[in-house]
Amino acid sequence: MLDALASALQLDAGTLKLFHVESATQTELFRLLPSVDELLRSQAISPLISAHGHAAVVEACRAALDELRRSIVEGPAEATANRERVESAIAMLPAAVSAQLAHSSRLSLRRVVNATGVVLHTNLGRAPLAESALQHALEVARGYSNLEFDLAAGERGERDAHVDRLFRLLFSDIEAQVSGQPSPQRTQSQFRTIVVNNNAAAVLLALNTLAEGGEVIVSRGELVEIGGSFRIPEVMAKSGAILREVGTTNRTRLADYEQAISERTKLLLRVHRSNFKIIGFTEQPPLEALVELGRRRQIPVVEDLGSGALVSAETMGGVAEPTVSARLRAGVDVVTFSGDKLLGGPQAGILAGRAELIARIRSNPLFRALRVDKLIYSVLESTLLAYVRQQFEAVPALRMLQLTAGELLARAQALAAQLAASCRGRAQVEVVACESVVGGGAAPGWELPSHGLAVVISGMGADELLIRLRGHEPPVIARVEHGRVMLDMRTVLPGEESEIVAALKSALGEI
Ligand SMILES: *Cc1c(COP(=O)(O)O)cnc(C)c1O
């Protein structure tokens, strides 16, 4: 037995003999175990170090030995059976270490299949990116780029230039193209945009630049909290501006703003109710009235628009969210919005507005701390180019929003047929109508009619099935509705159906 053990471990048999004992009490069983160092030196394990790194292999050896120690402690009292069991487990140590390494050395941030129907799911990375954007990022990131280099002048340039030019086009043209009206000329030179890490950073930067040490007037009905601990009062405090709340939760009038204005007032702030609705006895002054008040009293109006749609509802499957260009046209001085919500691009925060205000914001040293890198610029630029070219179907988030209930029914039926063939009746699969949501704090209460599959496996609870689907590679993320696992087809990307089939098959296999 010892020789077999020594050869399995590819250790020198003499080393193992040191642990050789006649009777197998628990202490003696422990003595059979090699040390971490011995394992590391063994011929079966030492080659793993070059592939996985010393620290990871040490960790895996420790974990495998700990597991074995636990099994000794918890093992049956009968000594000889125990001894055989432990010896064969020792022989299996290299395999256990390899398995542990295969698990621990895979990437932690992984692709998942989103079958939740939440298009901009913040926990699942919000917007999937356009193919052209990924290609561009690959090309830009692989080598050097003109990120801050003006190729025409041969000197230092500004990183903003790459996307500012496209935003200018979009803000002058997009609404006009969609509605067929001529574009207003003033937009070309008056507006400018800059990009920071996310919309939270954009709001912080705007408040800090334009209102530090002064007061910012906000309606009590707009003191929002967005998922992931973005709260307007807290961001305000960090910006060094003083929050001046006006009105009530449900009703704020223009007069409330007007009465609160003093020589300390630096800004009128409007915050989009991205993730909630106030209904019933409500009042909010029209944006135009707020803009007019700002003009009259010479106080800039900033709007945190949150999602920042660039196109109208018809291009987003009917999802009606205010567009950035409409807000700029209404006279808002600076609009802030996210890059990875309805825009369908990378995580970024965009500040768009009057050129002189944006220039002031850009010269704030905080901008340097919040700016984004070439990867974000390359993805954002290509995504915006798709908008400029009106190739909206190239932007996955827009494409998913546009899918009709009929198209989704056909996909659900096709997947149900595949499942029926491969799961042979062991899973009960029903095609059902369901509602997808936009997510990402956009269009609260808006539901997109969709279709999906409701899955039940006899002898397995819905929560257990969810766990098994998550444990598959790639993980499949679904939700439970009325005791059944629901897979909404809207957010399942083309080609992912076969992965869902494989995940369900392996879930069945483990019963
Ligand atoms: C989403 C949202 C934010 C936060 O944007 P991030 O890009 O996630 O930082 C801020 N304000 C509003 C109104 C939002 O909807």
Short mmCIF file of C-alpha atoms and ligand atoms in Angstrom, two decimals:
data_model
loop_
_atom_site.label_atom_id
_atom_site.label_comp_id
_atom_site.label_asym_id
_atom_site.label_seq_id
_atom_site.Cartn_x
_atom_site.Cartn_y
_atom_site.Cartn_z
CA MET A 1 0.00 0.00 0.00
CA LEU A 2 2.76 2.43 0.93
CA ASP A 3 4.56 1.84 -2.33
CA ALA A 4 1.37 2.40 -4.29
CA LEU A 5 0.84 5.56 -2.31
CA ALA A 6 4.37 6.74 -2.88
CA SER A 7 4.09 6.21 -6.59
CA ALA A 8 0.68 7.91 -6.80
CA LEU A 9 2.14 10.91 -5.04
CA GLN A 10 5.44 10.41 -6.84
CA LEU A 11 7.13 10.80 -3.49
CA ASP A 12 10.08 8.87 -2.28
CA ALA A 13 8.70 5.82 -0.44
CA GLY A 14 11.10 6.50 2.45
CA THR A 15 9.40 9.79 3.17
CA LEU A 16 6.06 8.09 3.47
CA LYS A 17 7.44 5.33 5.67
CA LEU A 18 8.12 7.95 8.29
CA PHE A 19 4.39 8.15 8.72
CA HIS A 20 3.88 4.44 8.68
CA VAL A 21 2.20 3.28 11.86
CA GLU A 22 0.64 0.02 12.86
CA SER A 23 -2.68 0.98 14.34
CA ALA A 24 -4.80 3.86 13.13
CA THR A 25 -6.00 6.17 15.85
CA GLN A 26 -7.04 9.65 14.75
CA THR A 27 -3.62 11.09 15.63
CA GLU A 28 -1.96 8.36 13.63
CA LEU A 29 -4.20 9.03 10.69
CA PHE A 30 -3.16 12.67 10.85
CA ARG A 31 0.46 11.56 10.79
CA LEU A 32 -0.16 9.82 7.48
CA LEU A 33 -0.82 13.15 5.85
CA PRO A 34 2.03 14.79 3.96
CA SER A 35 2.87 18.39 4.85
CA VAL A 36 2.13 21.25 2.48
CA ASP A 37 5.86 21.44 1.71
CA GLU A 38 6.05 17.76 0.85
CA LEU A 39 3.06 18.09 -1.43
CA LEU A 40 4.61 21.10 -3.14
CA ARG A 41 7.86 19.22 -3.74
CA SER A 42 6.11 16.12 -5.08
CA GLN A 43 6.47 15.43 -8.77
CA ALA A 44 2.72 15.40 -9.24
CA ILE A 45 2.26 18.87 -7.88
CA SER A 46 5.43 20.90 -8.40
CA PRO A 47 4.81 21.29 -12.18
CA LEU A 48 1.51 23.00 -11.36
CA ILE A 49 3.42 25.93 -9.86
CA SER A 50 4.59 27.28 -13.21
CA ALA A 51 1.04 27.26 -14.57
CA HIS A 52 -0.86 28.59 -11.57
CA GLY A 53 1.70 30.44 -9.45
CA HIS A 54 3.20 29.45 -6.11
CA ALA A 55 0.63 31.20 -3.90
CA ALA A 56 -2.35 29.58 -5.63
CA VAL A 57 -0.82 26.08 -5.46
CA VAL A 58 0.03 26.49 -1.74
CA GLU A 59 -3.53 27.63 -1.14
CA ALA A 60 -4.93 24.64 -3.06
CA CYS A 61 -2.68 22.17 -1.16
CA ARG A 62 -3.79 23.65 2.16
CA ALA A 63 -7.45 23.45 1.16
CA ALA A 64 -7.12 19.81 0.03
CA LEU A 65 -5.30 18.85 3.24
CA ASP A 66 -7.85 20.70 5.38
CA GLU A 67 -10.59 18.81 3.66
CA LEU A 68 -8.84 15.53 4.37
CA ARG A 69 -8.31 16.47 8.04
CA ARG A 70 -11.98 17.27 8.33
CA SER A 71 -12.90 13.90 6.89
CA ILE A 72 -10.63 12.19 9.43
CA VAL A 73 -12.29 14.01 12.32
CA GLU A 74 -15.76 13.28 11.00
CA GLY A 75 -14.95 9.74 9.79
CA PRO A 76 -16.31 6.52 11.32
CA ALA A 77 -14.68 5.26 14.49
CA GLU A 78 -13.73 1.90 13.00
CA ALA A 79 -9.98 2.19 12.61
CA THR A 80 -8.92 -0.07 9.74
CA ALA A 81 -11.66 1.10 7.40
CA ASN A 82 -10.61 4.63 8.23
CA ARG A 83 -7.03 3.96 7.45
CA GLU A 84 -7.83 2.59 4.00
CA ARG A 85 -10.10 5.48 3.31
CA VAL A 86 -7.45 8.03 4.31
CA GLU A 87 -4.74 6.29 2.32
CA SER A 88 -6.81 6.31 -0.81
CA ALA A 89 -7.70 9.94 -0.19
CA ILE A 90 -3.98 10.72 0.09
CA ALA A 91 -3.45 9.01 -3.23
CA MET A 92 -6.11 11.29 -4.66
CA LEU A 93 -4.49 14.46 -3.31
CA PRO A 94 -2.89 15.55 -6.59
CA ALA A 95 -6.26 15.25 -8.30
CA ALA A 96 -7.94 17.17 -5.49
CA VAL A 97 -5.30 19.93 -5.71
CA SER A 98 -5.73 20.14 -9.50
CA ALA A 99 -9.51 20.38 -9.18
CA GLN A 100 -9.15 23.07 -6.56
CA LEU A 101 -6.76 24.99 -8.84
CA ALA A 102 -9.05 24.66 -11.85
CA HIS A 103 -11.76 26.26 -9.77
CA SER A 104 -9.71 28.98 -8.11
CA SER A 105 -7.66 30.00 -11.13
CA ARG A 106 -10.59 30.67 -13.43
CA LEU A 107 -11.56 34.31 -13.88
CA SER A 108 -13.84 35.69 -11.24
CA LEU A 109 -15.55 38.27 -13.46
CA ARG A 110 -17.36 36.11 -15.98
CA ARG A 111 -20.01 36.27 -18.66
CA VAL A 112 -23.45 35.17 -17.50
CA VAL A 113 -26.68 34.46 -19.37
CA ASN A 114 -29.24 37.08 -18.31
CA ALA A 115 -32.67 35.45 -18.38
CA THR A 116 -34.18 37.94 -15.92
CA GLY A 117 -35.73 40.19 -18.57
CA VAL A 118 -34.15 43.23 -16.89
CA VAL A 119 -32.43 44.91 -19.84
CA LEU A 120 -30.12 47.26 -17.91
CA HIS A 121 -29.46 45.06 -14.88
CA THR A 122 -26.99 46.95 -12.67
CA ASN A 123 -25.83 43.76 -10.91
CA LEU A 124 -25.24 42.10 -14.28
CA GLY A 125 -23.15 44.92 -15.74
CA ARG A 126 -25.93 47.08 -17.24
CA ALA A 127 -25.61 47.52 -21.02
CA PRO A 128 -24.00 44.81 -23.20
CA LEU A 129 -21.75 46.57 -25.70
CA ALA A 130 -22.01 46.92 -29.45
CA GLU A 131 -19.79 44.63 -31.51
CA SER A 132 -18.22 47.59 -33.33
CA ALA A 133 -17.40 49.14 -29.97
CA LEU A 134 -15.62 45.99 -28.81
CA GLN A 135 -13.61 45.82 -32.04
CA HIS A 136 -12.60 49.44 -31.65
CA ALA A 137 -11.57 48.95 -28.02
CA LEU A 138 -9.45 45.95 -28.99
CA GLU A 139 -7.67 47.88 -31.70
CA VAL A 140 -7.10 50.98 -29.57
CA ALA A 141 -5.99 49.06 -26.49
CA ARG A 142 -3.66 46.62 -28.20
CA GLY A 143 -1.19 49.33 -29.12
CA TYR A 144 -0.83 53.07 -28.80
CA SER A 145 -3.48 55.60 -29.74
CA ASN A 146 -4.00 59.32 -30.26
CA LEU A 147 -5.93 59.54 -26.98
CA GLU A 148 -4.45 62.94 -26.15
CA PHE A 149 -2.56 63.68 -29.32
CA ASP A 150 -3.76 66.00 -32.05
CA LEU A 151 -2.63 64.23 -35.21
CA ALA A 152 -3.16 67.26 -37.46
CA ALA A 153 -1.16 69.63 -35.31
CA GLY A 154 1.34 67.02 -34.12
CA GLU A 155 0.98 68.17 -30.54
CA ARG A 156 -0.88 67.46 -27.31
CA GLY A 157 -4.64 67.25 -27.73
CA GLU A 158 -7.63 66.68 -25.46
CA ARG A 159 -9.18 63.30 -24.84
CA ASP A 160 -12.69 64.83 -24.88
CA ALA A 161 -12.39 65.60 -28.58
CA HIS A 162 -13.13 62.02 -29.69
CA VAL A 163 -16.66 61.97 -28.35
CA ASP A 164 -17.48 65.69 -28.10
CA ARG A 165 -17.63 65.91 -31.91
CA LEU A 166 -20.22 63.12 -32.03
CA PHE A 167 -22.33 64.50 -29.21
CA ARG A 168 -22.44 67.83 -31.07
CA LEU A 169 -23.84 66.07 -34.10
CA LEU A 170 -26.33 64.13 -32.03
CA PHE A 171 -27.61 67.10 -30.12
CA SER A 172 -28.09 69.11 -33.27
CA ASP A 173 -29.56 66.40 -35.38
CA ILE A 174 -31.01 63.36 -33.79
CA GLU A 175 -34.41 64.60 -32.73
CA ALA A 176 -34.79 66.42 -36.03
CA GLN A 177 -33.98 63.25 -37.96
CA VAL A 178 -36.47 61.23 -36.01
CA SER A 179 -39.22 63.80 -36.21
CA GLY A 180 -38.30 64.98 -39.70
CA GLN A 181 -37.79 68.58 -38.64
CA PRO A 182 -34.80 70.72 -39.65
CA SER A 183 -32.07 70.98 -37.03
CA PRO A 184 -31.68 74.21 -35.13
CA GLN A 185 -28.35 75.85 -35.90
CA ARG A 186 -27.47 77.22 -32.48
CA THR A 187 -26.59 73.81 -31.08
CA GLN A 188 -23.38 73.40 -33.09
CA SER A 189 -21.14 75.82 -31.25
CA GLN A 190 -22.96 76.34 -27.97
CA PHE A 191 -22.80 72.87 -26.51
CA ARG A 192 -19.91 70.82 -25.29
CA THR A 193 -19.60 67.51 -23.48
CA ILE A 194 -17.05 65.92 -21.19
CA VAL A 195 -16.89 62.40 -19.81
CA VAL A 196 -16.17 61.14 -16.28
CA ASN A 197 -16.32 57.81 -14.47
CA ASN A 198 -20.09 57.59 -13.98
CA ASN A 199 -23.13 59.80 -13.56
CA ALA A 200 -22.59 60.00 -9.78
CA ALA A 201 -19.17 61.53 -10.53
CA ALA A 202 -20.74 63.86 -13.10
CA VAL A 203 -23.22 65.20 -10.53
CA LEU A 204 -20.49 65.58 -7.90
CA LEU A 205 -18.24 67.44 -10.34
CA ALA A 206 -21.00 69.77 -11.55
CA LEU A 207 -22.08 70.63 -8.00
CA ASN A 208 -18.53 71.11 -6.75
CA THR A 209 -17.57 73.36 -9.66
CA LEU A 210 -20.69 75.46 -9.88
CA ALA A 211 -21.91 75.58 -6.27
CA GLU A 212 -19.15 74.89 -3.72
CA GLY A 213 -19.71 77.05 -0.65
CA GLY A 214 -23.09 78.22 -1.95
CA GLU A 215 -26.65 76.90 -1.94
CA VAL A 216 -28.33 74.57 -4.40
CA ILE A 217 -32.11 74.63 -4.52
CA VAL A 218 -33.78 71.23 -4.99
CA SER A 219 -37.39 70.13 -4.72
CA ARG A 220 -38.14 67.74 -1.82
CA GLY A 221 -39.83 65.51 -4.38
CA GLU A 222 -36.49 65.02 -6.16
CA LEU A 223 -34.18 64.08 -3.28
CA VAL A 224 -33.69 60.65 -4.72
CA GLU A 225 -31.70 57.61 -3.82
CA ILE A 226 -30.47 55.50 -6.73
CA GLY A 227 -29.38 51.88 -6.16
CA GLY A 228 -25.80 51.47 -5.05
CA SER A 229 -26.00 54.26 -2.45
CA PHE A 230 -26.19 57.33 -4.63
CA ARG A 231 -28.19 59.85 -2.57
CA ILE A 232 -28.58 63.42 -3.67
CA PRO A 233 -28.20 64.96 -0.15
CA GLU A 234 -25.00 62.98 0.46
CA VAL A 235 -23.46 63.80 -2.91
CA MET A 236 -24.38 67.42 -2.27
CA ALA A 237 -22.59 67.39 1.10
CA LYS A 238 -19.46 65.86 -0.44
CA SER A 239 -19.47 68.49 -3.18
CA GLY A 240 -19.23 71.26 -0.59
CA ALA A 241 -22.53 72.78 -1.67
CA ILE A 242 -25.40 73.39 0.74
CA LEU A 243 -28.71 71.72 0.00
CA ARG A 244 -31.67 74.07 0.12
CA GLU A 245 -34.81 71.92 0.00
CA VAL A 246 -38.04 73.47 -1.21
CA GLY A 247 -41.64 72.32 -1.55
CA THR A 248 -42.98 69.04 -0.25
CA THR A 249 -42.61 65.43 -1.29
CA ASN A 250 -45.55 65.56 -3.66
CA ARG A 251 -45.86 69.23 -4.58
CA THR A 252 -43.32 71.91 -5.42
CA ARG A 253 -44.28 75.16 -7.16
CA LEU A 254 -42.13 77.63 -9.03
CA ALA A 255 -42.80 80.14 -6.24
CA ASP A 256 -41.09 77.78 -3.78
CA TYR A 257 -37.87 78.02 -5.81
CA GLU A 258 -38.29 81.74 -6.27
CA GLN A 259 -38.74 82.44 -2.56
CA ALA A 260 -35.68 80.38 -1.66
CA ILE A 261 -33.35 82.30 -3.97
CA SER A 262 -30.87 84.52 -2.16
CA GLU A 263 -27.40 85.90 -2.80
CA ARG A 264 -26.08 82.52 -1.60
CA THR A 265 -27.90 80.60 -4.36
CA LYS A 266 -25.49 79.14 -6.91
CA LEU A 267 -27.61 76.59 -8.72
CA LEU A 268 -31.12 75.31 -9.39
CA LEU A 269 -30.95 71.51 -9.51
CA ARG A 270 -33.51 69.26 -11.12
CA VAL A 271 -33.20 65.51 -10.52
CA HIS A 272 -34.98 63.03 -12.74
CA ARG A 273 -37.17 60.56 -10.85
CA SER A 274 -35.42 57.66 -12.49
CA ASN A 275 -36.59 54.81 -10.34
CA PHE A 276 -39.88 55.87 -8.80
CA LYS A 277 -43.10 57.66 -9.57
CA ILE A 278 -45.13 60.11 -7.55
CA ILE A 279 -48.78 59.85 -8.47
CA GLY A 280 -51.94 61.49 -7.21
CA PHE A 281 -51.97 65.03 -5.84
CA THR A 282 -48.69 66.21 -7.34
CA GLU A 283 -47.11 69.29 -8.82
CA GLN A 284 -43.74 70.05 -10.33
CA PRO A 285 -43.04 73.26 -12.23
CA PRO A 286 -42.49 72.67 -15.97
CA LEU A 287 -38.81 72.56 -16.87
CA GLU A 288 -39.27 75.59 -19.10
CA ALA A 289 -40.53 77.63 -16.15
CA LEU A 290 -37.54 76.63 -14.03
CA VAL A 291 -35.19 77.54 -16.89
CA GLU A 292 -36.92 80.90 -17.28
CA LEU A 293 -36.51 81.56 -13.54
CA GLY A 294 -32.83 80.69 -13.74
CA ARG A 295 -32.33 83.04 -16.69
CA ARG A 296 -34.18 85.85 -14.95
CA ARG A 297 -32.12 85.53 -11.75
CA GLN A 298 -28.92 84.56 -13.59
CA ILE A 299 -28.59 81.21 -11.84
CA PRO A 300 -27.60 78.13 -13.86
CA VAL A 301 -30.03 75.21 -14.03
CA VAL A 302 -28.46 71.74 -13.85
CA GLU A 303 -30.44 68.56 -14.44
CA ASP A 304 -29.38 65.11 -13.30
CA LEU A 305 -31.19 63.19 -15.99
CA GLY A 306 -29.98 59.77 -14.87
CA SER A 307 -30.60 57.55 -17.83
CA GLY A 308 -30.00 60.06 -20.59
CA ALA A 309 -31.82 58.67 -23.58
CA LEU A 310 -30.47 59.93 -26.89
CA VAL A 311 -33.41 58.81 -28.99
CA SER A 312 -37.14 59.04 -28.72
CA ALA A 313 -39.51 56.33 -27.48
CA GLU A 314 -40.15 54.78 -30.91
CA THR A 315 -36.48 53.77 -31.15
CA MET A 316 -36.53 52.30 -27.65
CA GLY A 317 -39.51 49.98 -27.91
CA GLY A 318 -41.88 52.64 -26.67
CA VAL A 319 -39.91 53.45 -23.50
CA ALA A 320 -40.59 57.14 -22.99
CA GLU A 321 -37.72 58.85 -21.20
CA PRO A 322 -36.74 62.49 -21.69
CA THR A 323 -33.93 62.83 -24.23
CA VAL A 324 -30.76 64.80 -23.54
CA SER A 325 -31.19 66.97 -26.61
CA ALA A 326 -34.75 67.87 -25.66
CA ARG A 327 -33.50 69.01 -22.24
CA LEU A 328 -30.69 71.07 -23.76
CA ARG A 329 -33.14 72.58 -26.19
CA ALA A 330 -35.47 73.43 -23.33
CA GLY A 331 -32.63 75.54 -21.97
CA VAL A 332 -31.10 73.42 -19.18
CA ASP A 333 -27.55 74.71 -18.77
CA VAL A 334 -25.89 71.40 -17.88
CA VAL A 335 -27.37 67.90 -18.18
CA THR A 336 -25.66 64.90 -16.54
CA PHE A 337 -26.41 61.29 -17.51
CA SER A 338 -25.02 57.75 -17.52
CA GLY A 339 -23.24 56.07 -20.41
CA ASP A 340 -24.42 52.56 -19.55
CA LYS A 341 -28.14 53.04 -19.09
CA LEU A 342 -30.42 53.76 -22.06
CA LEU A 343 -27.48 55.02 -24.10
CA GLY A 344 -26.27 51.42 -24.18
CA GLY A 345 -22.56 52.17 -23.84
CA PRO A 346 -19.83 51.75 -21.22
CA GLN A 347 -19.97 52.89 -17.60
CA ALA A 348 -19.42 56.63 -17.83
CA GLY A 349 -20.92 59.88 -16.68
CA ILE A 350 -21.51 62.54 -19.29
CA LEU A 351 -21.83 66.26 -18.70
CA ALA A 352 -23.37 68.09 -21.63
CA GLY A 353 -24.29 71.73 -21.72
CA ARG A 354 -23.34 75.32 -22.34
CA ALA A 355 -19.76 75.49 -23.52
CA GLU A 356 -18.55 78.05 -20.95
CA LEU A 357 -19.98 76.11 -18.00
CA ILE A 358 -18.55 72.82 -19.26
CA ALA A 359 -15.16 74.53 -19.68
CA ARG A 360 -15.29 75.63 -16.03
CA ILE A 361 -16.23 72.12 -14.94
CA ARG A 362 -13.40 70.67 -16.99
CA SER A 363 -10.82 72.92 -15.36
CA ASN A 364 -11.78 71.67 -11.88
CA PRO A 365 -8.89 69.50 -10.56
CA LEU A 366 -11.51 66.91 -9.62
CA PHE A 367 -12.04 66.28 -13.34
CA ARG A 368 -8.52 64.84 -13.47
CA ALA A 369 -9.44 62.45 -10.67
CA LEU A 370 -12.69 61.36 -12.30
CA ARG A 371 -11.70 61.11 -15.95
CA VAL A 372 -11.93 57.89 -17.97
CA ASP A 373 -9.38 55.96 -19.98
CA LYS A 374 -8.92 54.97 -23.61
CA LEU A 375 -11.06 51.83 -23.24
CA ILE A 376 -14.08 53.86 -22.24
CA TYR A 377 -13.49 56.51 -24.91
CA SER A 378 -13.13 53.88 -27.63
CA VAL A 379 -16.33 52.06 -26.61
CA LEU A 380 -18.26 55.29 -26.14
CA GLU A 381 -17.07 56.74 -29.45
CA SER A 382 -18.13 53.68 -31.47
CA THR A 383 -21.47 53.48 -29.67
CA LEU A 384 -22.15 57.13 -30.45
CA LEU A 385 -21.08 56.60 -34.05
CA ALA A 386 -23.82 53.96 -34.36
CA TYR A 387 -26.29 56.61 -33.19
CA VAL A 388 -24.94 59.19 -35.64
CA ARG A 389 -25.29 56.65 -38.45
CA GLN A 390 -28.74 55.75 -37.12
CA GLN A 391 -27.71 52.11 -36.87
CA PHE A 392 -29.70 51.70 -33.70
CA GLU A 393 -29.96 47.93 -34.04
CA ALA A 394 -26.17 47.80 -33.54
CA VAL A 395 -26.64 48.89 -29.91
CA PRO A 396 -27.69 45.74 -28.00
CA ALA A 397 -29.72 47.57 -25.33
CA LEU A 398 -31.81 49.33 -27.98
CA ARG A 399 -32.17 46.11 -29.94
CA MET A 400 -33.47 44.28 -26.86
CA LEU A 401 -35.90 47.07 -26.02
CA GLN A 402 -37.27 46.92 -29.55
CA LEU A 403 -37.99 43.18 -29.56
CA THR A 404 -41.73 42.65 -29.89
CA ALA A 405 -43.81 40.21 -27.87
CA GLY A 406 -44.37 38.25 -31.10
CA GLU A 407 -40.65 37.85 -31.84
CA LEU A 408 -40.05 36.80 -28.26
CA LEU A 409 -42.91 34.28 -28.44
CA ALA A 410 -41.26 32.62 -31.44
CA ARG A 411 -37.92 32.42 -29.61
CA ALA A 412 -39.57 31.03 -26.47
CA GLN A 413 -41.35 28.37 -28.51
CA ALA A 414 -38.14 27.37 -30.27
CA LEU A 415 -36.32 27.05 -26.95
CA ALA A 416 -39.21 25.08 -25.43
CA ALA A 417 -39.00 22.63 -28.34
CA GLN A 418 -35.25 22.19 -27.83
CA LEU A 419 -35.79 21.57 -24.14
CA ALA A 420 -38.56 19.07 -24.78
CA ALA A 421 -36.19 17.12 -27.03
CA SER A 422 -33.25 17.12 -24.67
CA CYS A 423 -34.88 16.91 -21.25
CA ARG A 424 -37.31 14.13 -22.26
CA GLY A 425 -40.21 15.21 -20.14
CA ARG A 426 -38.28 15.40 -16.90
CA ALA A 427 -38.64 19.16 -16.90
CA GLN A 428 -42.08 20.70 -17.24
CA VAL A 429 -41.66 23.65 -19.58
CA GLU A 430 -44.42 26.09 -20.46
CA VAL A 431 -44.24 29.08 -22.79
CA VAL A 432 -45.76 32.03 -20.91
CA ALA A 433 -46.36 35.73 -21.46
CA CYS A 434 -44.40 37.92 -19.05
CA GLU A 435 -43.23 41.50 -18.57
CA SER A 436 -39.64 42.67 -18.97
CA VAL A 437 -38.44 45.87 -17.36
CA VAL A 438 -35.87 48.44 -18.47
CA GLY A 439 -33.90 48.42 -15.19
CA GLY A 440 -30.86 50.52 -14.37
CA GLY A 441 -33.07 53.12 -12.75
CA ALA A 442 -34.86 54.04 -15.96
CA ALA A 443 -38.54 54.18 -16.87
CA PRO A 444 -40.00 53.08 -13.51
CA GLY A 445 -43.24 51.17 -13.82
CA TRP A 446 -42.70 50.67 -17.55
CA GLU A 447 -43.27 47.07 -18.57
CA LEU A 448 -42.39 45.61 -21.93
CA PRO A 449 -44.64 42.72 -23.00
CA SER A 450 -42.44 39.67 -23.44
CA HIS A 451 -42.45 35.87 -23.51
CA GLY A 452 -40.45 33.33 -21.66
CA LEU A 453 -40.40 29.85 -20.23
CA ALA A 454 -41.74 28.75 -16.87
CA VAL A 455 -39.80 25.68 -15.77
CA VAL A 456 -40.65 23.14 -13.07
CA ILE A 457 -38.62 20.05 -12.29
CA SER A 458 -40.46 17.49 -10.22
CA GLY A 459 -38.72 16.77 -6.96
CA MET A 460 -36.76 20.01 -7.07
CA GLY A 461 -37.81 23.34 -5.58
CA ALA A 462 -37.65 26.46 -7.74
CA ASP A 463 -34.96 27.98 -5.52
CA GLU A 464 -32.82 24.86 -5.84
CA LEU A 465 -33.16 25.02 -9.63
CA LEU A 466 -32.12 28.70 -9.60
CA ILE A 467 -28.98 27.75 -7.64
CA ARG A 468 -28.12 24.96 -10.07
CA LEU A 469 -28.59 27.23 -13.08
CA ARG A 470 -26.28 29.76 -11.43
CA GLY A 471 -23.71 27.04 -10.82
CA HIS A 472 -23.52 26.17 -14.51
CA GLU A 473 -20.78 27.49 -16.80
CA PRO A 474 -21.76 30.04 -18.02
CA PRO A 475 -24.11 30.78 -15.11
CA VAL A 476 -27.75 31.29 -16.10
CA ILE A 477 -29.50 33.97 -14.03
CA ALA A 478 -33.27 33.66 -13.78
CA ARG A 479 -36.02 34.51 -11.32
CA VAL A 480 -38.84 32.70 -9.52
CA GLU A 481 -42.42 33.63 -10.22
CA HIS A 482 -45.40 31.81 -8.68
CA GLY A 483 -43.18 28.93 -7.62
CA ARG A 484 -41.74 28.39 -11.10
CA VAL A 485 -38.38 29.38 -12.57
CA MET A 486 -38.97 32.07 -15.22
CA LEU A 487 -36.64 32.57 -18.15
CA ASP A 488 -37.48 35.80 -20.00
CA MET A 489 -36.30 35.66 -23.60
CA ARG A 490 -35.83 39.41 -24.04
CA THR A 491 -32.40 39.55 -22.44
CA VAL A 492 -31.17 36.16 -23.67
CA LEU A 493 -28.70 36.98 -26.44
CA PRO A 494 -28.84 35.07 -29.74
CA GLY A 495 -26.81 31.89 -29.35
CA GLU A 496 -27.32 31.63 -25.62
CA GLU A 497 -30.30 29.29 -25.97
CA SER A 498 -28.03 26.25 -26.25
CA GLU A 499 -26.33 27.30 -23.03
CA ILE A 500 -29.69 27.39 -21.28
CA VAL A 501 -30.45 23.90 -22.58
CA ALA A 502 -27.07 22.66 -21.30
CA ALA A 503 -27.62 24.34 -17.91
CA LEU A 504 -31.05 22.72 -17.50
CA LYS A 505 -29.71 19.34 -18.58
CA SER A 506 -26.96 19.46 -16.01
CA ALA A 507 -29.42 20.66 -13.34
CA LEU A 508 -31.49 17.53 -14.09
CA GLY A 509 -28.45 15.29 -13.99
CA GLU A 510 -27.69 16.28 -10.44
CA ILE A 511 -31.04 15.22 -8.98
C1 LIG B 1 -28.59 56.16 -12.32
C2 LIG B 1 -28.66 57.51 -11.78
C3 LIG B 1 -27.56 58.09 -11.13
C4 LIG B 1 -26.27 57.33 -10.95
O1 LIG B 1 -25.67 57.09 -12.19
P1 LIG B 1 -24.39 56.11 -12.29
O2 LIG B 1 -23.97 56.21 -13.72
O3 LIG B 1 -24.85 54.77 -11.88
O4 LIG B 1 -23.36 56.65 -11.35
C5 LIG B 1 -27.69 59.35 -10.65
N1 LIG B 1 -28.83 60.05 -10.79
C6 LIG B 1 -29.92 59.53 -11.40
C7 LIG B 1 -31.16 60.36 -11.51
C8 LIG B 1 -29.85 58.24 -11.92
O5 LIG B 1 -30.92 57.72 -12.54
#
